[in-house]
Amino acid sequence: MEKYNFEDIKDRVVVITGSGRGIGKSTAECFASYGAKVVISDMDADVCEQTTAELKSAGCDVIGVVANITKEEDVAKLMKAPIDKWGKIDCLVNNAGITKDTLFIRMKLEQWRLVQEVIVTGTYLCCKEAVNYMRKLRTGNIINISSFVRNGNVGQVNYSSAKAALIGLTRTLAKELGSMGIRANCVAPGFIETRMTDTVPEKMVEDLKKMISLKRMGLPKDVANAILFLSSDMSSYITGETLEVNGGL
Ligand SMILES: NC(=O)c1ccc[n+]([C@@H]2O[C@H](COP(=O)([O-])OP(=O)(O)OC[C@H]3O[C@@H](n4cnc5c(N)ncnc54)[C@H](O)[C@@H]3O)[C@@H](O)[C@H]2O)c1
């Protein structure tokens, strides 16, 4: 009988942006626990080094690369690191993201541009560089982290539009790169317990939980598990899709 499991993840080379903390860190731990080789990367050097050291001391095969995904030279360095060490990139997880929330009528062009720059341009640059390597081996997998609030959310016109853009970007990559053996999918988390959400007022958290079918916020590992699924052969016939991880929000 054929075997069904995540064994193919072992020895896969995975680059995860913004993996010094939060969802990215949990995703790095998830992949490493299945024996993958992981590139931990963040623009925050402290958390990048700390997470890399933690996983190394747990016996995982990881390297850390400090990189700001909005800078072409940083992205080039980031994607070259696994090529130099392991000769390939099997999977790219575009996870790094920021928020600069304010109501539309108060939003400054700078707040708009910064969020678009990190989420849309940063993801574009990482895909571009990684695909240059992936297409040579005619295999690869891209997971972009969108968000439930791509559907629109008060105070997040910059963020929701950037996260919606990732869906179009991903679907286009799926169409263009499928014949090269490269898949591209999105994960759209709902309301996840990380630094990004820890300033949300308690009352708002309670109101939000009432709207979530499972009546709790998500954990970073809830998202990590979905990313793992989309990067493994368990999802080998899925591309151009968006997997919602929101507890039924
Ligand atoms: N937490 C949530 O509820 C939630 C919901 C939906 C989507 N998301 C998305 O999930 C992803 C991870 O979010 P999180 O909650 O773990 O946030 P987080 O703030 O805990 O972690 C994000 C990490 O990205 C890094 N980063 C930011 N800008 C960067 C850049 N230009 N270059 C490199 N690294 C950069 C930060 O230093 C940080 O370590 C983001 O894309 C976020 O938009 C989060």
mmCIF file of C-alpha atoms and ligand atoms in Angstrom:
data_model
loop_
_atom_site.group_PDB
_atom_site.id
_atom_site.type_symbol
_atom_site.label_atom_id
_atom_site.label_comp_id
_atom_site.label_asym_id
_atom_site.label_seq_id
_atom_site.Cartn_x
_atom_site.Cartn_y
_atom_site.Cartn_z
ATOM 1 C CA MET A 1 0.000 0.000 0.000
ATOM 2 C CA GLU A 2 1.234 3.520 -0.762
ATOM 3 C CA LYS A 3 2.456 5.556 2.250
ATOM 4 C CA TYR A 4 0.848 8.872 3.182
ATOM 5 C CA ASN A 5 2.952 11.140 5.408
ATOM 6 C CA PHE A 6 5.221 14.182 5.580
ATOM 7 C CA GLU A 7 8.458 12.205 5.155
ATOM 8 C CA ASP A 8 9.381 14.173 2.007
ATOM 9 C CA ILE A 9 9.996 17.241 4.205
ATOM 10 C CA LYS A 10 13.184 15.647 5.562
ATOM 11 C CA ASP A 11 16.246 17.243 3.912
ATOM 12 C CA ARG A 12 14.131 19.822 2.070
ATOM 13 C CA VAL A 13 15.708 23.288 2.074
ATOM 14 C CA VAL A 14 13.302 25.964 3.285
ATOM 15 C CA VAL A 15 13.786 29.745 3.409
ATOM 16 C CA ILE A 16 11.441 31.560 5.815
ATOM 17 C CA THR A 17 11.405 35.353 5.919
ATOM 18 C CA GLY A 18 10.576 37.135 9.179
ATOM 19 C CA SER A 19 11.305 33.926 11.097
ATOM 20 C CA GLY A 20 12.997 35.470 14.126
ATOM 21 C CA ARG A 21 9.685 35.454 16.004
ATOM 22 C CA GLY A 22 5.951 34.767 15.753
ATOM 23 C CA ILE A 23 4.461 32.680 12.963
ATOM 24 C CA GLY A 24 7.778 32.545 11.061
ATOM 25 C CA LYS A 25 9.668 31.180 14.060
ATOM 26 C CA SER A 26 7.002 28.556 14.707
ATOM 27 C CA THR A 27 7.141 27.572 11.021
ATOM 28 C CA ALA A 28 10.926 27.193 11.244
ATOM 29 C CA GLU A 29 10.506 24.918 14.290
ATOM 30 C CA CYS A 30 7.820 22.918 12.512
ATOM 31 C CA PHE A 31 9.959 22.274 9.399
ATOM 32 C CA ALA A 32 13.072 21.583 11.479
ATOM 33 C CA SER A 33 11.164 19.044 13.586
ATOM 34 C CA TYR A 34 10.566 17.060 10.366
ATOM 35 C CA GLY A 35 14.293 17.182 9.524
ATOM 36 C CA ALA A 36 14.219 20.012 6.988
ATOM 37 C CA LYS A 37 17.186 22.342 6.507
ATOM 38 C CA VAL A 38 15.977 25.810 7.393
ATOM 39 C CA VAL A 39 17.180 29.327 6.648
ATOM 40 C CA ILE A 40 16.059 31.567 9.514
ATOM 41 C CA SER A 41 15.882 35.160 8.340
ATOM 42 C CA ASP A 42 14.770 38.463 9.801
ATOM 43 C CA MET A 43 15.687 42.138 9.519
ATOM 44 C CA ASP A 44 15.906 42.188 13.320
ATOM 45 C CA ALA A 45 19.409 40.805 13.896
ATOM 46 C CA ASP A 46 18.819 40.005 17.590
ATOM 47 C CA VAL A 47 15.827 37.712 17.082
ATOM 48 C CA CYS A 48 17.374 36.217 13.954
ATOM 49 C CA GLU A 49 20.504 35.202 15.867
ATOM 50 C CA GLN A 50 18.564 34.088 18.942
ATOM 51 C CA THR A 51 16.164 31.824 17.016
ATOM 52 C CA THR A 52 19.008 30.386 14.943
ATOM 53 C CA ALA A 53 20.984 29.613 18.115
ATOM 54 C CA GLU A 54 17.916 28.022 19.777
ATOM 55 C CA LEU A 55 17.266 25.680 16.861
ATOM 56 C CA LYS A 56 20.955 24.832 16.469
ATOM 57 C CA SER A 57 21.214 23.890 20.116
ATOM 58 C CA ALA A 58 18.171 21.643 19.636
ATOM 59 C CA GLY A 59 20.212 19.797 16.989
ATOM 60 C CA CYS A 60 18.492 21.281 13.924
ATOM 61 C CA ASP A 61 20.265 21.935 10.619
ATOM 62 C CA VAL A 62 19.707 25.704 10.280
ATOM 63 C CA ILE A 63 21.502 28.860 9.235
ATOM 64 C CA GLY A 64 20.619 32.444 10.091
ATOM 65 C CA VAL A 65 20.716 35.306 7.585
ATOM 66 C CA VAL A 66 19.915 38.864 8.635
ATOM 67 C CA ALA A 67 18.057 40.428 5.695
ATOM 68 C CA ASN A 68 15.583 43.198 4.987
ATOM 69 C CA ILE A 69 13.350 41.853 2.229
ATOM 70 C CA THR A 70 12.798 45.307 0.733
ATOM 71 C CA LYS A 71 16.490 45.495 -0.211
ATOM 72 C CA GLU A 72 17.519 43.703 -3.391
ATOM 73 C CA GLU A 73 21.081 43.112 -2.171
ATOM 74 C CA ASP A 74 19.826 41.573 1.099
ATOM 75 C CA VAL A 75 17.438 39.286 -0.790
ATOM 76 C CA ALA A 76 20.245 38.170 -3.127
ATOM 77 C CA LYS A 77 22.404 37.328 -0.076
ATOM 78 C CA LEU A 78 19.485 35.535 1.593
ATOM 79 C CA MET A 79 18.793 33.202 -1.353
ATOM 80 C CA LYS A 80 22.480 32.574 -2.093
ATOM 81 C CA ALA A 81 23.143 31.323 1.459
ATOM 82 C CA PRO A 82 21.211 28.005 1.091
ATOM 83 C CA ILE A 83 22.586 27.532 -2.439
ATOM 84 C CA ASP A 84 26.144 27.819 -1.117
ATOM 85 C CA LYS A 85 25.445 25.473 1.801
ATOM 86 C CA TRP A 86 22.969 22.930 0.416
ATOM 87 C CA GLY A 87 22.835 23.602 -3.351
ATOM 88 C CA LYS A 88 19.087 24.264 -3.634
ATOM 89 C CA ILE A 89 15.956 25.985 -2.362
ATOM 90 C CA ASP A 90 12.941 23.664 -2.215
ATOM 91 C CA CYS A 91 10.552 26.021 -0.493
ATOM 92 C CA LEU A 92 10.200 29.744 0.124
ATOM 93 C CA VAL A 93 7.836 31.007 2.819
ATOM 94 C CA ASN A 94 7.162 34.736 2.399
ATOM 95 C CA ASN A 95 6.126 35.471 5.961
ATOM 96 C CA ALA A 96 7.739 38.816 6.879
ATOM 97 C CA GLY A 97 5.127 41.514 7.274
ATOM 98 C CA ILE A 98 4.277 44.691 9.132
ATOM 99 C CA THR A 99 1.247 46.796 10.018
ATOM 100 C CA LYS A 100 0.989 50.602 10.188
ATOM 101 C CA ASP A 101 -2.656 50.974 11.155
ATOM 102 C CA THR A 102 -4.718 54.125 11.029
ATOM 103 C CA LEU A 103 -8.028 55.220 9.535
ATOM 104 C CA PHE A 104 -7.954 55.938 5.808
ATOM 105 C CA ILE A 105 -8.648 59.653 6.256
ATOM 106 C CA ARG A 106 -5.619 59.959 8.579
ATOM 107 C CA MET A 107 -3.266 57.706 6.652
ATOM 108 C CA LYS A 108 -0.013 59.257 5.462
ATOM 109 C CA LEU A 109 1.551 58.261 2.152
ATOM 110 C CA GLU A 110 4.583 57.061 4.091
ATOM 111 C CA GLN A 111 2.455 54.546 6.074
ATOM 112 C CA TRP A 112 0.855 53.340 2.850
ATOM 113 C CA ARG A 113 4.175 52.971 1.047
ATOM 114 C CA LEU A 114 6.012 51.193 3.858
ATOM 115 C CA VAL A 115 3.401 48.447 4.197
ATOM 116 C CA GLN A 116 3.140 47.947 0.415
ATOM 117 C CA GLU A 117 6.936 47.927 0.168
ATOM 118 C CA VAL A 118 7.418 45.167 2.758
ATOM 119 C CA ILE A 119 4.430 42.968 1.935
ATOM 120 C CA VAL A 120 4.080 43.307 -1.852
ATOM 121 C CA THR A 121 7.504 44.403 -3.126
ATOM 122 C CA GLY A 122 9.383 42.326 -0.529
ATOM 123 C CA THR A 123 7.444 39.200 -1.513
ATOM 124 C CA TYR A 124 7.990 39.947 -5.209
ATOM 125 C CA LEU A 125 11.754 40.349 -4.709
ATOM 126 C CA CYS A 126 12.049 37.119 -2.706
ATOM 127 C CA CYS A 127 10.012 35.144 -5.264
ATOM 128 C CA LYS A 128 12.064 36.552 -8.130
ATOM 129 C CA GLU A 129 15.400 35.609 -6.589
ATOM 130 C CA ALA A 130 14.311 32.165 -5.324
ATOM 131 C CA VAL A 131 12.599 31.201 -8.603
ATOM 132 C CA ASN A 132 15.859 31.899 -10.466
ATOM 133 C CA TYR A 133 17.322 28.970 -8.527
ATOM 134 C CA MET A 134 14.182 26.801 -8.386
ATOM 135 C CA ARG A 135 13.559 26.812 -12.133
ATOM 136 C CA LYS A 136 17.027 25.383 -12.827
ATOM 137 C CA LEU A 137 16.053 22.262 -10.856
ATOM 138 C CA ARG A 138 12.460 22.391 -12.177
ATOM 139 C CA THR A 139 10.989 22.029 -8.721
ATOM 140 C CA GLY A 140 9.958 24.399 -5.965
ATOM 141 C CA ASN A 141 7.270 25.613 -3.700
ATOM 142 C CA ILE A 142 6.223 29.109 -2.676
ATOM 143 C CA ILE A 143 3.922 29.880 0.258
ATOM 144 C CA ASN A 144 2.844 33.504 0.683
ATOM 145 C CA ILE A 145 1.270 34.649 3.929
ATOM 146 C CA SER A 146 -1.821 36.696 3.175
ATOM 147 C CA SER A 147 -4.470 37.463 5.813
ATOM 148 C CA PHE A 148 -8.175 37.199 6.582
ATOM 149 C CA VAL A 149 -8.256 41.002 6.598
ATOM 150 C CA ARG A 150 -7.539 41.116 2.870
ATOM 151 C CA ASN A 151 -11.346 41.205 2.776
ATOM 152 C CA GLY A 152 -11.193 44.695 4.306
ATOM 153 C CA ASN A 153 -10.700 45.925 7.869
ATOM 154 C CA VAL A 154 -11.157 49.294 9.535
ATOM 155 C CA GLY A 155 -7.808 51.065 10.027
ATOM 156 C CA GLN A 156 -5.927 48.771 7.649
ATOM 157 C CA VAL A 157 -6.417 50.087 4.119
ATOM 158 C CA ASN A 158 -2.669 49.739 3.491
ATOM 159 C CA TYR A 159 -2.360 46.257 5.014
ATOM 160 C CA SER A 160 -5.598 44.746 3.659
ATOM 161 C CA SER A 161 -4.840 45.897 0.107
ATOM 162 C CA ALA A 162 -1.275 44.562 0.323
ATOM 163 C CA LYS A 163 -2.506 41.187 1.605
ATOM 164 C CA ALA A 164 -5.130 41.071 -1.179
ATOM 165 C CA ALA A 165 -2.382 41.792 -3.717
ATOM 166 C CA LEU A 166 -0.542 38.673 -2.562
ATOM 167 C CA ILE A 167 -3.453 36.521 -3.736
ATOM 168 C CA GLY A 168 -3.190 37.894 -7.301
ATOM 169 C CA LEU A 169 0.582 37.594 -7.213
ATOM 170 C CA THR A 170 0.348 33.979 -6.041
ATOM 171 C CA ARG A 171 -2.285 32.937 -8.572
ATOM 172 C CA THR A 172 -0.227 34.459 -11.392
ATOM 173 C CA LEU A 173 2.933 32.694 -10.234
ATOM 174 C CA ALA A 174 0.972 29.430 -10.077
ATOM 175 C CA LYS A 175 -0.086 29.882 -13.707
ATOM 176 C CA GLU A 176 3.342 30.970 -14.983
ATOM 177 C CA LEU A 177 5.513 28.556 -13.016
ATOM 178 C CA GLY A 178 3.403 25.396 -12.930
ATOM 179 C CA SER A 179 4.994 24.050 -16.107
ATOM 180 C CA MET A 180 8.400 24.435 -14.403
ATOM 181 C CA GLY A 181 7.312 22.191 -11.526
ATOM 182 C CA ILE A 182 6.882 25.108 -9.155
ATOM 183 C CA ARG A 183 3.743 25.481 -7.035
ATOM 184 C CA ALA A 184 2.559 28.702 -5.360
ATOM 185 C CA ASN A 185 -0.122 28.988 -2.668
ATOM 186 C CA CYS A 186 -1.261 31.368 0.055
ATOM 187 C CA VAL A 187 -2.078 30.836 3.687
ATOM 188 C CA ALA A 188 -4.505 33.400 5.103
ATOM 189 C CA PRO A 189 -4.355 33.446 8.911
ATOM 190 C CA GLY A 190 -7.159 34.928 10.975
ATOM 191 C CA PHE A 191 -6.375 36.272 14.405
ATOM 192 C CA ILE A 192 -3.137 34.729 15.705
ATOM 193 C CA GLU A 193 -1.392 35.269 19.072
ATOM 194 C CA THR A 194 1.864 37.061 18.194
ATOM 195 C CA ARG A 195 3.554 40.420 18.749
ATOM 196 C CA MET A 196 1.457 41.757 15.853
ATOM 197 C CA THR A 197 -1.775 41.259 17.810
ATOM 198 C CA ASP A 198 -0.624 41.721 21.407
ATOM 199 C CA THR A 199 -1.540 45.425 21.468
ATOM 200 C CA VAL A 200 -5.185 44.757 20.523
ATOM 201 C CA PRO A 201 -7.303 45.906 23.515
ATOM 202 C CA GLU A 202 -8.717 43.127 25.728
ATOM 203 C CA LYS A 203 -12.334 44.122 25.025
ATOM 204 C CA MET A 204 -11.742 43.882 21.261
ATOM 205 C CA VAL A 205 -10.113 40.454 21.698
ATOM 206 C CA GLU A 206 -13.197 39.206 23.588
ATOM 207 C CA ASP A 207 -15.526 40.584 20.871
ATOM 208 C CA LEU A 208 -13.407 38.973 18.163
ATOM 209 C CA LYS A 209 -13.440 35.593 19.902
ATOM 210 C CA LYS A 210 -17.250 35.656 19.805
ATOM 211 C CA MET A 211 -17.025 35.840 15.988
ATOM 212 C CA ILE A 212 -14.634 32.873 15.764
ATOM 213 C CA SER A 213 -16.386 29.480 15.526
ATOM 214 C CA LEU A 214 -13.678 27.783 17.614
ATOM 215 C CA LYS A 215 -13.912 30.616 20.231
ATOM 216 C CA ARG A 216 -10.163 31.134 20.543
ATOM 217 C CA MET A 217 -7.341 33.006 18.881
ATOM 218 C CA GLY A 218 -5.051 30.946 16.700
ATOM 219 C CA LEU A 219 -1.560 29.926 17.737
ATOM 220 C CA PRO A 220 1.498 30.386 15.500
ATOM 221 C CA LYS A 221 1.725 26.596 15.204
ATOM 222 C CA ASP A 222 -1.813 26.443 13.748
ATOM 223 C CA VAL A 223 -0.468 28.474 10.815
ATOM 224 C CA ALA A 224 2.850 26.588 10.687
ATOM 225 C CA ASN A 225 1.011 23.274 10.227
ATOM 226 C CA ALA A 226 -0.923 24.666 7.241
ATOM 227 C CA ILE A 227 2.314 25.967 5.677
ATOM 228 C CA LEU A 228 3.933 22.559 6.174
ATOM 229 C CA PHE A 229 1.004 20.854 4.432
ATOM 230 C CA LEU A 230 1.158 23.207 1.433
ATOM 231 C CA SER A 231 4.904 22.732 1.069
ATOM 232 C CA SER A 232 4.833 18.939 1.245
ATOM 233 C CA ASP A 233 3.939 16.340 -1.344
ATOM 234 C CA MET A 234 0.708 15.848 0.610
ATOM 235 C CA SER A 235 -0.565 18.869 -1.377
ATOM 236 C CA SER A 236 1.196 18.026 -4.650
ATOM 237 C CA TYR A 237 -1.886 18.772 -6.820
ATOM 238 C CA ILE A 238 -2.758 22.081 -5.117
ATOM 239 C CA THR A 239 -1.521 25.350 -6.616
ATOM 240 C CA GLY A 240 -2.853 28.918 -6.838
ATOM 241 C CA GLU A 241 -5.022 28.353 -3.759
ATOM 242 C CA THR A 242 -5.544 30.215 -0.506
ATOM 243 C CA LEU A 243 -5.849 28.135 2.644
ATOM 244 C CA GLU A 244 -7.798 29.945 5.377
ATOM 245 C CA VAL A 245 -6.510 29.327 8.920
ATOM 246 C CA ASN A 246 -8.919 31.324 11.041
ATOM 247 C CA GLY A 247 -10.862 29.009 13.326
ATOM 248 C CA GLY A 248 -14.048 29.708 11.403
ATOM 249 C CA LEU A 249 -13.955 33.512 11.662
HETATM 250 N N1 LIG B 1 -0.629 37.643 13.853
HETATM 251 C C1 LIG B 1 -1.724 37.626 13.116
HETATM 252 O O1 LIG B 1 -2.861 37.653 13.634
HETATM 253 C C2 LIG B 1 -1.636 37.567 11.626
HETATM 254 C C3 LIG B 1 -2.815 37.392 10.903
HETATM 255 C C4 LIG B 1 -2.774 37.326 9.502
HETATM 256 C C5 LIG B 1 -1.555 37.416 8.856
HETATM 257 N N2 LIG B 1 -0.419 37.595 9.590
HETATM 258 C C6 LIG B 1 0.826 37.684 8.835
HETATM 259 O O2 LIG B 1 1.709 36.677 9.267
HETATM 260 C C7 LIG B 1 3.062 37.103 9.074
HETATM 261 C C8 LIG B 1 3.835 36.951 10.370
HETATM 262 O O3 LIG B 1 3.230 37.782 11.338
HETATM 263 P P1 LIG B 1 3.470 37.664 12.912
HETATM 264 O O4 LIG B 1 2.144 37.815 13.543
HETATM 265 O O5 LIG B 1 4.314 36.480 13.222
HETATM 266 O O6 LIG B 1 4.274 39.026 13.143
HETATM 267 P P2 LIG B 1 5.558 39.387 14.033
HETATM 268 O O7 LIG B 1 5.591 40.859 14.090
HETATM 269 O O8 LIG B 1 5.521 38.614 15.312
HETATM 270 O O9 LIG B 1 6.759 38.836 13.137
HETATM 271 C C9 LIG B 1 7.058 39.391 11.885
HETATM 272 C C10 LIG B 1 8.558 39.341 11.673
HETATM 273 O O10 LIG B 1 8.839 39.904 10.384
HETATM 274 C C11 LIG B 1 10.010 40.693 10.484
HETATM 275 N N3 LIG B 1 10.037 41.701 9.423
HETATM 276 C C12 LIG B 1 9.251 42.783 9.287
HETATM 277 N N4 LIG B 1 9.605 43.507 8.218
HETATM 278 C C13 LIG B 1 10.645 42.857 7.645
HETATM 279 C C14 LIG B 1 11.465 43.105 6.518
HETATM 280 N N5 LIG B 1 11.303 44.197 5.753
HETATM 281 N N6 LIG B 1 12.458 42.226 6.224
HETATM 282 C C15 LIG B 1 12.649 41.141 6.996
HETATM 283 N N7 LIG B 1 11.922 40.851 8.088
HETATM 284 C C16 LIG B 1 10.933 41.702 8.410
HETATM 285 C C17 LIG B 1 9.943 41.320 11.872
HETATM 286 O O11 LIG B 1 11.215 41.756 12.335
HETATM 287 C C18 LIG B 1 9.343 40.180 12.699
HETATM 288 O O12 LIG B 1 10.324 39.393 13.327
HETATM 289 C C19 LIG B 1 2.963 38.547 8.583
HETATM 290 O O13 LIG B 1 3.041 38.573 7.181
HETATM 291 C C20 LIG B 1 1.595 38.971 9.025
HETATM 292 O O14 LIG B 1 1.084 40.020 8.240
HETATM 293 C C21 LIG B 1 -0.421 37.659 10.942
#
